[in-house]
Structures are given as structure tokens and as C-alpha cells.
Coordinates of C-alpha atoms and ligand atoms in Angstrom, one line a residue:
M1 CA 118.5 70.8 99.6
I2 CA 115.7 73.0 98.3
G3 CA 114.5 73.5 94.7
V4 CA 114.5 77.0 93.3
E5 CA 113.6 78.3 89.9
A6 CA 116.2 79.2 87.3
F7 CA 116.1 80.0 83.6
R8 CA 118.0 77.8 81.1
I9 CA 118.7 80.0 78.0
I10 CA 120.2 78.8 74.8
G11 CA 121.7 82.0 73.4
G12 CA 122.3 83.1 69.9
R13 CA 118.8 82.7 68.6
K14 CA 117.6 85.6 66.5
L15 CA 114.9 87.6 68.3
V16 CA 112.2 89.4 66.3
G17 CA 108.8 90.9 67.1
E18 CA 107.1 93.2 69.6
I19 CA 107.5 93.4 73.4
K20 CA 105.2 95.4 75.6
V21 CA 106.1 97.3 78.7
D22 CA 103.8 96.8 81.7
G23 CA 102.8 99.2 84.4
S24 CA 105.4 100.6 86.8
K25 CA 106.3 98.5 89.9
N26 CA 107.9 101.5 91.6
S27 CA 104.8 103.5 91.0
S28 CA 102.3 100.8 92.0
L29 CA 104.0 100.1 95.4
P30 CA 103.7 103.6 97.0
I31 CA 100.2 104.0 95.5
F32 CA 99.1 100.7 97.0
M33 CA 100.5 101.9 100.3
A34 CA 98.6 105.2 99.9
T35 CA 95.3 103.3 99.9
L36 CA 95.9 102.9 103.7
I37 CA 95.3 106.7 104.1
E38 CA 91.5 106.9 103.6
K39 CA 88.5 104.6 104.0
G40 CA 86.7 103.7 100.8
V41 CA 87.1 101.8 97.5
Y42 CA 90.0 102.4 95.2
I43 CA 90.4 101.1 91.6
L44 CA 94.0 100.8 90.3
K45 CA 94.6 100.0 86.6
N46 CA 97.7 98.9 84.7
V47 CA 99.2 97.2 87.8
P48 CA 101.9 94.7 86.8
N49 CA 101.7 91.1 88.0
L50 CA 104.8 90.7 90.0
R51 CA 106.1 89.1 93.2
D52 CA 106.5 92.6 94.8
I53 CA 102.9 93.4 94.1
K54 CA 101.9 90.1 95.8
T55 CA 103.9 91.2 98.8
A56 CA 102.2 94.6 98.8
I57 CA 98.8 92.8 98.7
E58 CA 99.9 90.5 101.6
L59 CA 100.9 93.6 103.6
L60 CA 97.7 95.5 102.9
T61 CA 95.6 92.4 103.7
S62 CA 97.5 91.9 107.0
L63 CA 96.5 95.5 107.9
G64 CA 92.8 94.8 107.3
L65 CA 92.3 96.0 103.6
R66 CA 90.6 93.8 101.0
V67 CA 92.5 93.6 97.7
E68 CA 90.7 92.0 94.7
N69 CA 92.2 91.4 91.3
I70 CA 89.2 92.3 89.1
N71 CA 90.9 91.6 85.8
E72 CA 94.5 91.0 84.6
H73 CA 96.0 94.3 85.6
T74 CA 93.2 96.0 87.6
Y75 CA 92.8 95.8 91.3
R76 CA 90.0 96.9 93.6
I77 CA 91.2 97.8 97.1
T78 CA 88.6 98.3 99.9
N79 CA 89.7 100.1 103.0
S80 CA 87.0 99.7 105.7
G81 CA 89.4 100.8 108.5
L82 CA 92.7 99.2 109.6
T83 CA 92.4 96.2 111.9
T84 CA 96.0 96.6 113.1
L85 CA 98.6 99.3 112.9
T86 CA 101.5 96.9 112.8
A87 CA 103.4 96.0 109.7
E88 CA 105.1 92.7 110.6
Y89 CA 108.7 91.8 109.9
E90 CA 107.6 88.6 108.2
I91 CA 106.2 90.7 105.3
V92 CA 108.5 93.8 105.4
K93 CA 111.6 91.6 105.2
K94 CA 110.5 90.3 101.7
M95 CA 110.4 93.8 100.2
R96 CA 111.9 97.1 101.4
A97 CA 109.1 99.2 99.9
S98 CA 106.9 97.8 102.6
F99 CA 108.3 100.5 104.8
L100 CA 106.2 103.0 102.7
A101 CA 103.2 101.6 104.7
M102 CA 104.5 103.9 107.5
G103 CA 103.4 107.1 105.8
G104 CA 100.0 105.7 104.9
I105 CA 99.3 104.3 108.4
L106 CA 100.5 107.6 110.1
A107 CA 98.2 109.6 107.8
H108 CA 95.3 107.2 108.6
A109 CA 95.8 106.8 112.4
G110 CA 98.5 109.1 113.6
K111 CA 100.5 106.1 115.0
C112 CA 102.0 102.8 113.8
K113 CA 104.5 100.1 114.4
V114 CA 106.5 99.1 111.3
S115 CA 109.3 96.6 111.1
L116 CA 112.6 98.0 110.0
P117 CA 113.5 96.6 106.5
G118 CA 117.1 95.8 107.1
G119 CA 119.8 95.8 104.4
C120 CA 119.8 94.1 101.0
N121 CA 122.2 92.9 98.3
I122 CA 122.8 96.3 96.8
G123 CA 123.8 98.0 100.1
P124 CA 122.7 98.9 103.6
R125 CA 119.8 101.2 102.5
P126 CA 119.0 102.9 105.8
V127 CA 115.7 104.7 106.5
D128 CA 117.1 107.6 108.6
L129 CA 115.8 110.2 106.1
H130 CA 112.2 108.8 106.3
L131 CA 112.4 109.0 110.1
K132 CA 113.9 112.5 110.3
G133 CA 111.1 113.7 108.0
F134 CA 108.4 112.1 110.1
E135 CA 109.9 113.8 113.2
T136 CA 109.6 117.2 111.6
L137 CA 105.9 116.3 111.1
G138 CA 105.5 115.9 114.9
V139 CA 106.1 112.2 115.1
K140 CA 107.9 110.7 118.1
Y141 CA 109.4 107.3 117.6
K142 CA 111.5 104.6 119.3
I143 CA 113.1 101.6 117.8
D144 CA 112.4 98.4 119.7
H145 CA 113.2 94.8 118.8
G146 CA 113.6 95.7 115.1
Y147 CA 110.4 97.7 114.9
V148 CA 109.8 101.5 114.7
E149 CA 107.0 102.5 117.0
A150 CA 105.8 105.9 116.1
T151 CA 103.1 108.3 117.4
A152 CA 102.0 111.8 116.6
K153 CA 100.5 112.5 120.0
H154 CA 99.1 115.9 119.0
G155 CA 98.4 114.8 115.4
L156 CA 100.6 115.3 112.4
R157 CA 101.6 118.9 111.6
G158 CA 103.2 120.5 108.6
G159 CA 106.9 121.3 108.7
N160 CA 109.9 122.2 106.5
I161 CA 112.2 119.4 105.5
I162 CA 115.4 119.5 103.6
L163 CA 116.5 116.0 102.6
D164 CA 120.2 115.2 102.9
M165 CA 119.9 113.4 99.6
P166 CA 116.9 113.1 97.2
S167 CA 115.7 109.7 98.5
V168 CA 112.8 108.3 96.5
G169 CA 111.3 106.4 99.4
A170 CA 111.7 109.1 102.0
T171 CA 110.1 111.7 99.6
E172 CA 107.1 109.3 99.1
N173 CA 106.7 108.4 102.7
I174 CA 106.8 112.0 103.9
I175 CA 104.4 113.1 101.2
M176 CA 101.9 110.5 102.3
A177 CA 102.1 111.4 105.9
A178 CA 101.8 115.1 105.1
T179 CA 98.6 114.9 103.1
K180 CA 96.4 115.0 106.1
A181 CA 98.8 116.9 108.5
N182 CA 97.7 120.1 110.1
G183 CA 99.3 122.9 108.1
T184 CA 101.7 123.0 105.1
T185 CA 104.8 120.8 104.6
I186 CA 107.6 121.8 102.3
I187 CA 110.1 119.1 101.1
E188 CA 113.3 120.5 99.6
N189 CA 115.9 118.4 97.8
A190 CA 113.0 116.1 97.1
A191 CA 113.4 113.2 94.6
R192 CA 112.1 114.0 91.2
E193 CA 111.4 110.5 89.8
P194 CA 108.3 110.1 87.6
E195 CA 106.9 107.6 90.2
I196 CA 106.7 110.5 92.7
E197 CA 104.7 112.5 90.2
D198 CA 102.4 109.5 89.7
L199 CA 101.9 109.1 93.5
C200 CA 101.1 112.9 93.8
H201 CA 98.8 112.8 90.8
F202 CA 96.9 109.9 92.5
L203 CA 96.8 111.7 95.9
N204 CA 95.7 115.0 94.3
K205 CA 92.8 113.1 92.6
M206 CA 91.9 112.0 96.1
G207 CA 91.7 115.6 97.2
A208 CA 95.3 116.2 98.5
K209 CA 96.8 119.6 97.8
I210 CA 100.3 118.8 96.5
Q211 CA 102.3 121.1 94.3
G212 CA 105.8 120.8 92.7
A213 CA 105.9 117.0 92.2
G214 CA 108.6 116.3 89.7
T215 CA 110.7 119.2 91.0
S216 CA 113.0 119.3 94.0
K217 CA 110.6 121.4 96.0
I218 CA 107.3 119.8 96.9
T219 CA 104.6 121.6 98.9
I220 CA 101.8 119.7 100.6
E221 CA 99.0 121.7 102.2
G222 CA 97.3 119.3 104.6
V223 CA 93.6 118.5 104.1
K224 CA 91.1 117.1 106.6
K225 CA 89.5 114.5 104.3
M226 CA 90.3 112.8 101.1
T227 CA 88.2 110.5 98.8
P228 CA 89.4 107.3 97.2
C229 CA 89.7 107.3 93.4
E230 CA 90.4 105.4 90.3
H231 CA 93.9 105.6 88.8
T232 CA 96.0 104.2 86.0
I233 CA 99.6 103.5 86.8
I234 CA 102.3 104.9 84.5
S235 CA 104.4 102.5 82.4
D236 CA 107.6 101.1 83.9
R237 CA 110.6 103.1 82.7
V238 CA 113.1 100.6 84.0
V239 CA 111.4 97.7 82.2
A240 CA 111.2 99.9 79.1
A241 CA 115.0 100.6 79.3
T242 CA 115.7 96.8 79.7
Y243 CA 113.6 96.0 76.6
I244 CA 115.3 98.8 74.7
V245 CA 118.7 97.3 75.5
L246 CA 117.4 93.9 74.4
S247 CA 116.3 95.4 71.1
I248 CA 119.7 97.1 70.6
L249 CA 121.4 93.8 71.3
F250 CA 119.4 92.2 68.5
D251 CA 120.0 95.0 66.0
G252 CA 116.6 96.6 66.4
D253 CA 114.4 93.7 65.3
I254 CA 112.3 94.0 68.4
I255 CA 109.8 96.9 68.6
V256 CA 109.3 98.1 72.2
K257 CA 105.7 99.1 72.9
G258 CA 104.5 101.3 75.8
V259 CA 107.6 103.5 76.0
D260 CA 107.1 106.9 77.7
K261 CA 110.0 109.0 76.2
E262 CA 109.6 111.8 78.8
H263 CA 110.6 109.4 81.6
L264 CA 113.6 108.0 79.8
N265 CA 115.6 111.1 78.8
G266 CA 118.7 110.4 81.0
F267 CA 119.0 106.9 79.4
L268 CA 118.2 108.0 75.8
I269 CA 120.8 110.8 75.9
K270 CA 123.4 108.1 76.6
L271 CA 122.2 105.9 73.8
E272 CA 122.4 108.9 71.5
E273 CA 126.0 109.5 72.7
M274 CA 126.8 106.0 71.6
G275 CA 125.6 106.9 68.2
L276 CA 122.3 105.0 68.4
K277 CA 119.6 106.0 65.9
Y278 CA 116.0 105.3 66.8
E279 CA 112.5 106.5 66.2
I280 CA 109.6 106.8 68.6
S281 CA 106.1 107.0 67.2
G282 CA 103.4 107.2 69.8
N283 CA 104.6 104.9 72.5
N284 CA 106.4 102.5 70.2
M285 CA 110.2 102.6 69.9
R286 CA 112.2 101.1 67.0
I287 CA 115.9 100.9 66.9
L288 CA 117.5 101.9 63.6
S289 CA 121.2 101.1 64.3
N290 CA 123.1 97.9 64.4
L291 CA 125.0 96.9 67.5
N292 CA 128.4 97.0 65.8
E293 CA 127.9 100.7 64.8
L294 CA 127.8 101.9 68.4
S295 CA 130.7 103.5 70.4
P296 CA 131.7 103.1 74.0
I297 CA 130.6 105.7 76.6
N298 CA 131.0 106.8 80.2
V299 CA 127.9 106.5 82.3
K300 CA 127.4 107.9 85.8
T301 CA 124.2 106.9 87.7
M302 CA 122.4 109.9 89.2
P303 CA 119.0 110.7 90.8
H304 CA 116.3 111.4 88.2
P305 CA 116.6 113.0 85.6
G306 CA 120.1 111.5 85.4
F307 CA 121.0 108.0 84.3
P308 CA 119.0 105.6 86.5
T309 CA 120.8 103.2 88.8
D310 CA 118.2 100.6 88.0
V311 CA 119.4 100.5 84.4
Q312 CA 123.1 100.3 85.2
A313 CA 123.3 96.5 85.2
P314 CA 121.4 95.9 81.8
M315 CA 123.5 98.8 80.4
M316 CA 126.7 97.0 81.5
T317 CA 125.6 93.9 79.4
L318 CA 125.2 96.2 76.4
L319 CA 128.6 98.0 76.9
S320 CA 130.3 94.6 77.3
L321 CA 129.6 94.0 73.6
I322 CA 130.6 97.5 72.3
K323 CA 134.1 97.7 70.8
G324 CA 136.3 100.0 72.9
I325 CA 136.5 101.0 76.5
S326 CA 133.5 102.2 78.5
E327 CA 133.3 103.4 82.1
V328 CA 130.4 103.1 84.6
N329 CA 130.3 105.0 87.8
E330 CA 127.7 104.0 90.4
T331 CA 126.9 106.8 92.8
I332 CA 123.5 105.8 94.3
F333 CA 124.1 102.3 95.9
E334 CA 127.3 101.0 97.5
N335 CA 127.2 97.5 96.3
R336 CA 125.7 97.4 93.0
F337 CA 128.3 95.6 90.9
M338 CA 127.4 92.0 91.9
H339 CA 126.5 91.2 88.3
V340 CA 130.1 92.0 87.2
P341 CA 131.8 88.8 88.3
E342 CA 128.9 86.9 86.7
L343 CA 129.2 88.7 83.4
N344 CA 133.0 88.1 83.5
R345 CA 132.2 84.4 83.9
M346 CA 130.4 84.7 80.6
G347 CA 133.4 86.3 78.9
A348 CA 132.9 90.0 79.6
K349 CA 136.0 92.0 80.5
I350 CA 135.0 94.3 83.3
D351 CA 137.3 95.6 86.1
I352 CA 135.9 97.2 89.2
N353 CA 137.7 99.9 91.1
G354 CA 135.6 101.2 94.0
D355 CA 132.4 102.6 92.6
S356 CA 133.7 102.5 89.0
A357 CA 133.8 99.8 86.5
T358 CA 135.9 99.8 83.3
I359 CA 134.5 97.7 80.5
I360 CA 136.6 96.5 77.6
G361 CA 134.1 95.5 74.8
V362 CA 134.4 91.9 73.7
K363 CA 133.2 90.4 70.4
E364 CA 131.0 87.7 72.0
L365 CA 129.9 86.3 75.2
Y366 CA 129.7 82.6 76.0
S367 CA 127.5 80.5 78.3
A368 CA 128.1 79.7 81.9
D369 CA 126.1 79.0 85.0
V370 CA 125.5 82.3 86.8
M371 CA 123.5 83.7 89.7
A372 CA 121.2 86.7 89.9
S373 CA 122.1 88.7 93.0
D374 CA 119.2 91.2 92.7
L375 CA 116.4 92.1 90.3
R376 CA 118.3 94.3 87.8
A377 CA 121.5 92.1 88.0
G378 CA 119.2 89.2 87.0
A379 CA 117.9 91.1 84.0
A380 CA 121.5 91.9 82.9
L381 CA 122.4 88.2 83.0
I382 CA 119.3 87.2 81.1
L383 CA 120.2 89.7 78.3
A384 CA 123.8 88.4 78.3
A385 CA 122.6 84.8 78.1
L386 CA 120.3 85.5 75.1
K387 CA 123.4 86.8 73.2
A388 CA 125.9 84.1 74.5
K389 CA 126.9 81.0 72.6
G390 CA 125.6 77.9 74.3
S391 CA 123.3 77.0 77.2
T392 CA 123.3 79.3 80.2
V393 CA 121.5 78.7 83.5
V394 CA 120.6 81.9 85.3
N395 CA 120.0 81.0 88.9
R396 CA 117.8 82.7 91.6
I397 CA 115.3 84.2 89.1
Y398 CA 112.9 84.9 92.0
H399 CA 114.7 88.2 92.0
V400 CA 113.7 88.8 88.3
D401 CA 110.1 87.8 89.0
R402 CA 109.9 90.7 91.5
G403 CA 110.1 93.2 88.7
Y404 CA 109.6 91.8 85.2
E405 CA 106.2 90.3 84.4
A406 CA 106.3 87.0 82.5
F407 CA 109.8 87.9 81.2
D408 CA 110.3 84.3 80.0
K409 CA 107.0 84.1 78.2
K410 CA 107.6 87.4 76.5
L411 CA 111.1 86.4 75.4
K412 CA 109.8 83.0 74.1
K413 CA 107.3 84.9 71.9
L414 CA 110.2 86.8 70.3
G415 CA 111.8 83.4 69.5
A416 CA 114.1 82.9 72.5
D417 CA 115.0 79.4 73.7
I418 CA 114.3 79.9 77.4
E419 CA 112.9 77.5 79.9
R420 CA 112.0 77.8 83.6
I421 CA 113.6 74.9 85.4
K422 CA 114.0 73.8 89.0
V423 CA 117.5 73.5 90.4
E424 CA 118.6 72.2 93.8
I425 CA 120.6 74.6 96.0
Ligands
UD1_501 C1 113.9 103.5 95.0 C2 113.5 102.4 94.0 C3 114.7 101.6 93.5 C4 115.8 102.6 93.0 C5 116.0 103.7 94.0 C6 117.0 104.8 93.4 C7 111.2 101.8 94.7 C8 110.3 100.8 95.3 N1 112.5 101.5 94.6 O1 114.4 102.8 96.1 O2 114.3 100.7 92.5 O3 116.9 101.9 92.7 O4 114.8 104.3 94.4 O5 116.5 105.3 92.3 O6 110.8 102.9 94.2 N2 119.2 106.5 101.7 C9 119.7 106.9 103.0 N3 118.8 107.1 104.0 C10 117.4 107.0 103.7 C11 117.0 106.7 102.5 C12 117.9 106.4 101.5 O7 120.9 106.9 103.2 O8 116.6 107.2 104.7 C13 120.2 106.2 100.6 C14 120.1 104.8 100.2 O9 120.9 103.9 101.0 C15 120.7 104.9 98.8 C16 120.2 106.2 98.3 O10 119.8 106.9 99.5 O11 122.1 104.9 98.8 C17 119.0 106.2 97.4 O12 117.9 105.5 98.0 P1 116.4 105.8 97.8 O13 116.3 106.9 96.7 O14 115.7 106.0 99.0 O15 115.9 104.5 97.1 P2 114.6 103.6 97.5 O16 113.4 104.5 97.7 O17 115.0 102.6 98.5

């Protein structure tokens, strides 16, 4: 028997106040990996304090970098050269984004050995597109005992890549490797997520020559040398969307601060379709409608700028409480409905049919012991528990700590009855 942390939440309390969105996890991770590229001192601001960031620090440290937390959300990373070119399984297995070290190490040294990340709860998540892209840049690789051993014998060279699908990670990994390649790289069908724009903004500040970030055609003209820089990470659009759902669930009594509207269009359009009225002034968002005024909708997850897969689970909690029938179609990951049986245990009425879910809105949810299967599923269950009658235990919240900074403390400030407890498994 081992003790793991869970949240005990007594739902039904009125939540009121302000909640602030932190810096983006999915932006911070590739940018942390990009500090592998060039020697020198980097300053990164607005970095969220999360388990995944701790894992990224562990990985960079294992490769010989020094990472210091110089104040709450600011880090100084010193790259005085890599002491090893191997990213070990023990670290990579904790977080798939560790595989992004490959692009950084290849740009730095032209060779590397990186553990394959393996599958995860939301699907097999292969890395074939990353590897195909590297091959086009002149990298030869073999897979041995779970590791990718890669070398660009004659140095990295530019090349033309058309991705089979707009993979976020593959786009980021290839961009990093291409920054110092000999010649120009063009990535077509590139992912267009704001986190890719943030990475390219950071790399261009270092002296990279990247054009087209945020579009599906990205051009990287290789340069010989880059210089470390200071950078402020963008705000987290998935955390923002989760907090917006929270505010809607509580009839708009929660003001969400740090919202970047431009990054949330695919989500906001759907809220508007539900009939939601809101106002955004500066980066603060206020919900003007009540929950019972909203209508059911159909949602299909798509690559950016479509509706984000990472918001699908929290959205499902919201749709569970909207009168009428909604549909959710998950097109990005194969196994991303693990929260559905858990929500159903809390009184939701959701039927899964392949990659679609039909949600019949219910009047209220009730408490039950449930389990977070992944990060966003965990967020969805916490939102449900805050609305549910009675005392809910959300188990395996280590998933939630990977992506939501101090979620329990922030909810407590709004008036939630939430407690971090230890349970035996
Ligand atoms: C990133 C995000 C994650 C988000 C996802 C989709 C980070 C750290 N994580 O993950 O939060 O849910 O984008 O928006 O930024 N695929 C392949 N072969 C590959 C690569 C991907 O088949 O080589 C498939 C995946 O299995 C998946 C789809 O492409 O079905 C999308 O994956 P991808 O965009 O690569 O997601 P990640 O970068 O892993």
C-alpha cells in the first residue's frame, strides 16, 4: 500500500472572486529544451510552477545545465556545454515532452541518444513524424533498447518536410534542430499552436531566422551562431479555458485574469454558440450569462485554431449541466474519454460511441469517489466535484499538479471547500 494525494471537495459552495492564469506549460517545456542549443545564460519569466517543469529541470540538469529559480516564476538557465548527450528513460518516462530534448541536443552537438517516451493514458502517441523530420535534416538513427541513437554525420542540413499531420511536438522538435542546420528548412502542414509561435519568437530573439510561425508553412534559415536571451512565456490558454468553464459553472461570479483572447478563439466561438455573453477588458474576462441560459452544442476537437483537445474534458463537465443534448467528437487522441465513466459516476449522462460522446444534460451532479486518468480529465472531475452535492474524492491528483499551479489554493481563495488528503492505493 502506498499513499498518494487526492482532493476531497465538498461541492455546492458558492465561488466568488478572481483567479489568475499562469504562464503556459506547453510553451515553457519546448523553450526549456531550446536552452540546450547554445551555450550561455538564459532568463525565462512567467514560468508556471508545475510538476512537468520540475521534470524539465531534472532533464536539463542531467544533461549538464544549471537551472536556478531566481524568483517565484523566473528561472536562470546556464548552459556551459552538455556533459552527456543522453536523455535517460528514468526522466523521459515521466513526461513525453522530454522527447523535445532531441531537437535541442541535435542542434547543439549533431548527435544524441534519447529514450523513446512510450504511450500514455490518452493514446499511443508515436514519434514517427519527429524522426522522419530529423531524417530529412540529414540525421541517421537506430532504435536500440528503447533509445533513439541519432547522428548527423555531415552536420544537420536544411530540407523540405511535409508533416502527415500537424503534430505540435514534431513541429517544435524539427524547428529546434533546423535553427543551426546548414541551409533552409521548410515545414509544411506545420502545427499552428500559439506555443509554437512563442518558441519561434524566443529562438528569433536568440538570432534564429524563422518565418511563418503560426501558419502551416514555417521556413527556418539555418544560422551558424545564436545568443541566449531573456524571454517571458505566454499565458496558458488551456488553464484559461478551464478557469472560464469554472466561472460559467458559477454563473460568472469569478473573474478570470490573464486571458489572451487571440489564443482562445476556437473555444470562445463555441461558448458564443451556446449563447454565452461575456466581456473581456484588457486580459480580464467576466461572464455575463447564467448557466441555465445556455444551450447544448456540438464540439469537434481540431488542431489550432480549432477547438483544443486539451479543453475537451473540462467542456464535457460544462455540457453535462446544460439542458438538452450535446455531442463531442474527439479527433486528435484515440483514448481521450477516460473521464466519461467517472463523470457518469457523478450523475452525468454521457454515452460513448467510438470517438464521439453524446451528452444529455442533467440538472445536477452528485458526489462520488473518482479517479483522474490524466491531467485534463482531472481538471474536469474537479470542476464537477465543485458543483456536485456532497463530498467527492478526486484520486490521483498528481496528474493535475502536472499542469495546474496551486489549483487547490486558488479554489480555496474563491471559497471552495477543498482539501489535499493522502489516500492509500
Ligand atoms: C501537444 C501538447 C498536448 C496537446 C497536443 C495536441 C505539449 C507539451 N503537449 O502534445 O497538451 O494535447 O499537443 O494539441 O505541447 N502523432 C503521430 N506521430 C508523431 C507525433 C504525433 O502520430 O510523430 C499523433 C499523436 O499520436 C496524436 C496527434 O498526432 O494523435 C497529435 O499529437 P501532437 O500534436 O504531436 O501532440 P503533442 O506534441 O504530443
